[in-house]
């Protein structure tokens, strides 16, 4: 009876701690089972991993996406994290990447992250990055123009590289790859990072021969900061950025048509509307968007502006609130 009672007590204690993580000898941190998608919610004292209904699944005390420690802020991993579809997480013992399929946080060692086909991305000092395969550098990049789009695709400036096939494509200036629709590349193009002059944000398709065609009328003069296709490749979304603080999300039919701002009065003049951040897509084809009030003292914007994380139907722009805030998703492009 005493042994049975002890077993019951241990099970109860395990249940009480079920939202916490447990560290293996390898340095990996085991988590409770996670769904295929979810939200990364950074709080002052740690990170909450939530499902797309807003429920907290895991609490990681002492973890951060944007750590306050000066040594972490100047690390190569911090710079690398900004170019990833899913950010690295900084904890008491270093940097980790979330492997949701294995319900594990894996330590980042040697400033290296694995990619498809045996390739790795290596973060170097001064916002410099390389993609290496079989010990050979196959792509170099730096700063905000270097992005790991997926396990297979890396964009550095105008070059889009498939690390599995080694196929390269040259994109037009100021364009960010959003996805493939058959053999056609869907792009979001606008003001390039660090470029002089102005250009409107536009959706374009690039045919296999390199010819581009506009998908929708021009929008505001913004930098394409994030872009992706819906899971069924029917819709394309982009987050346009002023380069300072303002950012707004647009969505358009991937076959071509009218682009709409997900919340605001004017696609060409969104600057009075609440900021919107593109976190990704849900598996059922809805945008996952974080809405935030503008960083100003005046109550600009439409009446009763949304604030928080919402699922947004790309057909109707109807919103379903999920939770108060989040900084990223895992598996943002299912």
XYZ file of C-alpha atoms in Angstrom:
334
model
C 0.000 0.000 0.000
C 2.834 2.397 0.859
C 4.485 1.701 -2.494
C 1.208 2.298 -4.346
C 0.706 5.560 -2.484
C 4.226 6.650 -3.380
C 3.598 5.906 -7.052
C 0.388 7.940 -6.949
C 2.261 10.820 -5.297
C 5.008 10.763 -7.940
C 2.467 10.744 -10.754
C 0.645 13.656 -9.159
C 3.863 15.616 -8.802
C 4.741 14.917 -12.429
C 1.327 16.159 -13.464
C 1.804 19.376 -11.495
C 5.019 20.037 -13.396
C 3.748 18.904 -16.786
C 4.091 22.345 -18.360
C 7.779 22.568 -17.445
C 10.739 21.123 -19.318
C 13.297 18.481 -18.345
C 16.976 18.530 -19.355
C 18.794 15.485 -20.774
C 22.493 14.815 -20.305
C 23.063 15.807 -23.937
C 21.858 19.305 -23.124
C 18.596 18.811 -25.005
C 15.466 19.813 -23.118
C 12.468 17.495 -23.346
C 9.048 19.141 -23.520
C 5.544 17.830 -23.199
C 3.954 16.805 -26.545
C 3.352 19.810 -28.778
C 0.902 20.272 -31.656
C 2.212 20.732 -35.183
C 1.836 24.530 -34.872
C 1.793 27.035 -32.065
C 2.804 30.418 -30.702
C 5.969 31.568 -28.953
C 4.919 34.091 -26.320
C 7.789 35.963 -24.652
C 7.081 37.246 -21.152
C 9.291 39.139 -18.722
C 10.330 36.019 -16.803
C 10.235 33.382 -19.532
C 8.581 31.984 -22.646
C 5.167 30.365 -22.920
C 4.517 27.945 -25.776
C 0.838 28.134 -26.726
C -1.449 26.351 -29.148
C -3.476 28.263 -31.732
C -6.353 28.515 -29.294
C -4.154 30.484 -26.900
C -3.748 27.747 -24.282
C -0.385 27.575 -22.546
C 1.262 24.202 -23.091
C 4.819 24.728 -21.839
C 6.454 27.318 -19.601
C 10.201 27.945 -20.035
C 11.397 30.069 -17.095
C 14.411 32.254 -17.799
C 14.104 31.891 -21.578
C 13.808 34.747 -24.074
C 13.674 35.406 -27.795
C 15.174 38.853 -27.231
C 17.483 38.386 -24.221
C 18.479 41.392 -22.139
C 22.041 40.239 -21.446
C 24.516 42.351 -23.465
C 26.649 39.279 -24.224
C 23.656 37.499 -25.764
C 22.618 40.562 -27.773
C 26.009 40.761 -29.504
C 26.284 37.013 -30.115
C 26.303 35.491 -33.602
C 23.312 33.355 -32.639
C 21.261 36.467 -31.888
C 22.043 37.830 -35.341
C 21.269 34.466 -36.957
C 17.929 34.215 -35.171
C 16.598 37.316 -36.927
C 16.883 35.567 -40.301
C 15.092 32.353 -39.320
C 11.426 31.472 -39.857
C 11.383 30.261 -36.238
C 13.565 32.226 -33.794
C 16.191 30.699 -31.560
C 15.448 30.697 -27.839
C 18.008 31.887 -25.293
C 18.013 30.152 -21.920
C 20.152 30.008 -18.787
C 22.610 27.658 -20.531
C 22.793 29.153 -24.008
C 20.872 29.120 -27.270
C 18.375 26.483 -28.390
C 16.224 25.700 -31.410
C 12.750 24.290 -31.000
C 12.156 20.908 -32.643
C 8.394 20.717 -32.172
C 8.063 17.405 -34.018
C 10.348 15.791 -31.418
C 8.982 17.944 -28.566
C 12.519 19.034 -27.739
C 14.742 22.088 -27.399
C 18.092 21.292 -29.026
C 21.214 23.244 -28.032
C 22.851 25.329 -30.765
C 26.545 24.468 -30.842
C 29.323 26.172 -32.748
C 26.936 28.815 -34.140
C 25.727 26.190 -36.641
C 22.234 25.067 -37.656
C 21.430 22.051 -39.853
C 19.619 22.455 -43.168
C 18.334 19.936 -45.711
C 20.703 17.766 -47.734
C 23.448 17.835 -45.112
C 23.981 21.578 -45.469
C 24.537 23.862 -42.480
C 24.252 27.587 -41.915
C 27.080 29.123 -39.906
C 26.761 32.444 -38.092
C 29.892 34.561 -38.015
C 30.745 37.823 -36.316
C 29.568 41.101 -37.742
C 26.261 39.815 -39.112
C 28.030 37.580 -41.629
C 26.676 34.145 -42.556
C 27.671 31.221 -44.743
C 25.829 28.171 -46.020
C 28.181 25.201 -46.195
C 27.882 21.742 -47.686
C 30.507 18.984 -47.499
C 32.906 21.495 -45.977
C 32.528 23.950 -48.860
C 30.910 27.396 -48.723
C 28.032 27.498 -51.230
C 26.480 30.848 -50.251
C 27.488 33.933 -48.291
C 25.312 36.657 -46.860
C 25.047 39.432 -44.331
C 22.596 41.477 -42.320
C 18.879 41.709 -42.998
C 19.164 40.493 -46.615
C 20.147 36.965 -45.494
C 17.172 34.736 -44.676
C 16.666 31.048 -44.001
C 13.242 30.629 -45.606
C 12.933 26.889 -44.923
C 15.115 23.823 -44.469
C 15.706 23.841 -48.235
C 15.590 27.486 -49.308
C 17.945 30.327 -48.389
C 17.833 33.856 -49.789
C 20.895 36.092 -49.725
C 20.297 39.434 -51.379
C 18.913 38.635 -54.829
C 20.062 34.982 -54.804
C 17.623 32.190 -53.914
C 19.390 28.867 -53.251
C 17.897 25.391 -52.943
C 20.472 23.683 -50.705
C 19.313 20.180 -51.699
C 19.592 20.614 -55.471
C 22.122 23.490 -55.476
C 19.840 25.309 -57.942
C 20.125 29.102 -57.847
C 17.711 31.742 -59.035
C 18.362 35.466 -59.337
C 15.443 37.580 -58.131
C 14.677 41.175 -59.128
C 16.096 43.919 -56.856
C 14.155 44.523 -53.653
C 12.192 41.255 -53.917
C 11.526 38.696 -51.190
C 10.576 35.121 -52.083
C 7.121 34.099 -50.814
C 6.741 30.626 -52.300
C 6.291 28.439 -55.361
C 3.036 28.094 -57.247
C 3.895 25.321 -59.662
C 7.044 26.403 -61.520
C 6.262 30.073 -60.852
C 7.896 32.048 -58.050
C 5.642 34.375 -56.063
C 7.479 37.468 -54.819
C 6.879 40.531 -52.674
C 8.884 43.459 -54.002
C 9.460 46.973 -52.732
C 12.146 49.097 -51.150
C 15.284 47.020 -50.573
C 17.024 47.127 -47.176
C 19.586 49.926 -47.237
C 18.498 51.143 -50.670
C 18.148 54.799 -51.556
C 14.962 56.071 -53.153
C 11.411 54.814 -52.858
C 9.346 52.058 -54.444
C 5.798 50.801 -53.879
C 5.222 47.383 -52.359
C 3.942 45.003 -55.056
C 3.170 41.306 -55.470
C 4.810 39.743 -58.519
C 5.163 36.343 -60.136
C 8.403 35.279 -61.790
C 8.146 32.780 -64.636
C 10.781 30.051 -65.211
C 12.509 32.191 -67.842
C 12.912 35.087 -65.410
C 10.103 37.293 -66.731
C 8.051 38.995 -64.004
C 4.391 39.962 -64.013
C 2.555 42.083 -61.462
C -0.142 40.232 -59.473
C -1.867 43.231 -57.907
C -1.824 47.040 -58.080
C 0.982 48.812 -56.167
C 0.588 49.398 -52.428
C 2.353 51.740 -49.998
C 6.100 52.439 -50.159
C 7.351 49.747 -47.779
C 10.141 47.191 -47.339
C 8.944 43.567 -47.756
C 9.908 42.118 -44.373
C 8.136 38.730 -44.459
C 6.157 36.948 -47.172
C 4.567 33.524 -47.557
C 1.870 31.541 -49.350
C -1.133 29.912 -47.724
C -0.901 26.114 -47.280
C -3.026 25.534 -50.411
C -1.028 28.137 -52.419
C -4.210 30.153 -53.023
C -3.187 33.312 -51.147
C -0.006 35.313 -50.680
C 0.673 37.550 -47.684
C 3.372 40.116 -47.011
C 4.398 42.255 -44.065
C 5.581 45.651 -45.271
C 7.846 47.720 -43.027
C 8.773 51.399 -42.980
C 12.287 50.534 -41.800
C 11.604 52.251 -38.491
C 8.628 50.954 -36.520
C 5.516 50.836 -38.678
C 4.507 47.558 -40.347
C 1.333 46.320 -41.995
C 0.166 43.000 -43.444
C -1.423 42.630 -46.881
C -3.005 39.604 -48.558
C -3.834 38.947 -52.222
C -4.922 36.021 -54.410
C -1.790 34.194 -55.576
C -3.244 33.913 -59.091
C -3.602 37.709 -59.217
C -6.214 40.214 -58.103
C -6.728 42.940 -55.541
C -4.400 43.171 -52.541
C -6.023 44.171 -49.256
C -4.623 45.369 -45.972
C -5.722 42.956 -43.243
C -6.826 45.867 -41.068
C -6.975 49.520 -42.072
C -8.779 51.921 -44.354
C -6.355 52.344 -47.251
C -3.847 49.890 -48.802
C -1.926 52.837 -50.274
C -1.961 54.841 -47.044
C -1.971 52.413 -44.097
C -0.036 54.653 -41.732
C -2.966 55.565 -39.455
C -3.966 51.939 -38.824
C -2.773 49.670 -36.050
C 0.500 47.915 -36.777
C 0.154 44.320 -37.951
C 2.812 41.589 -37.864
C 2.663 38.472 -40.037
C 3.427 35.488 -37.798
C 2.460 32.829 -40.362
C -0.424 30.669 -41.554
C -2.567 28.162 -39.706
C -2.958 24.724 -41.270
C -6.587 25.542 -42.132
C -5.490 28.474 -44.304
C -5.936 31.485 -42.028
C -3.365 34.199 -41.473
C -1.857 34.428 -37.993
C -1.390 38.136 -37.287
C -0.306 40.164 -34.260
C -2.019 43.567 -34.104
C -0.452 46.320 -31.999
C -1.343 49.979 -31.391
C 0.950 52.478 -33.141
C 3.787 53.865 -31.050
C 2.304 57.317 -30.690
C 0.168 59.301 -28.267
C -2.717 60.106 -30.583
C -5.617 57.670 -31.116
C -5.073 57.233 -34.848
C -6.658 54.409 -36.799
C -10.106 52.945 -37.368
C -12.619 52.715 -34.554
C -12.192 49.871 -32.054
C -8.861 48.666 -33.488
C -7.890 45.078 -32.669
C -4.948 44.344 -30.395
C -3.520 40.866 -29.897
C -2.974 37.707 -31.933
C -5.761 36.830 -34.355
C -6.551 34.223 -36.981
C -7.643 36.144 -40.089
C -9.680 34.612 -42.917
C -7.999 35.782 -46.167
C -11.315 35.707 -48.052
C -13.353 37.900 -45.713
C -10.719 39.330 -43.306
C -12.906 38.080 -40.435
C -10.845 37.831 -37.246
C -10.799 35.264 -34.436
C -8.850 36.314 -31.343
C -6.320 33.813 -29.991
C -4.324 35.489 -27.218
C -2.911 38.799 -26.041
C 0.526 38.620 -27.607
C 3.174 36.425 -29.240
C 6.462 37.114 -30.980
C 6.561 34.165 -33.390
C 5.130 30.798 -34.409
C 6.612 27.385 -34.781
C 5.864 25.810 -38.169
C 4.579 29.123 -39.602
C 4.302 27.778 -43.169
C 2.673 24.321 -42.973
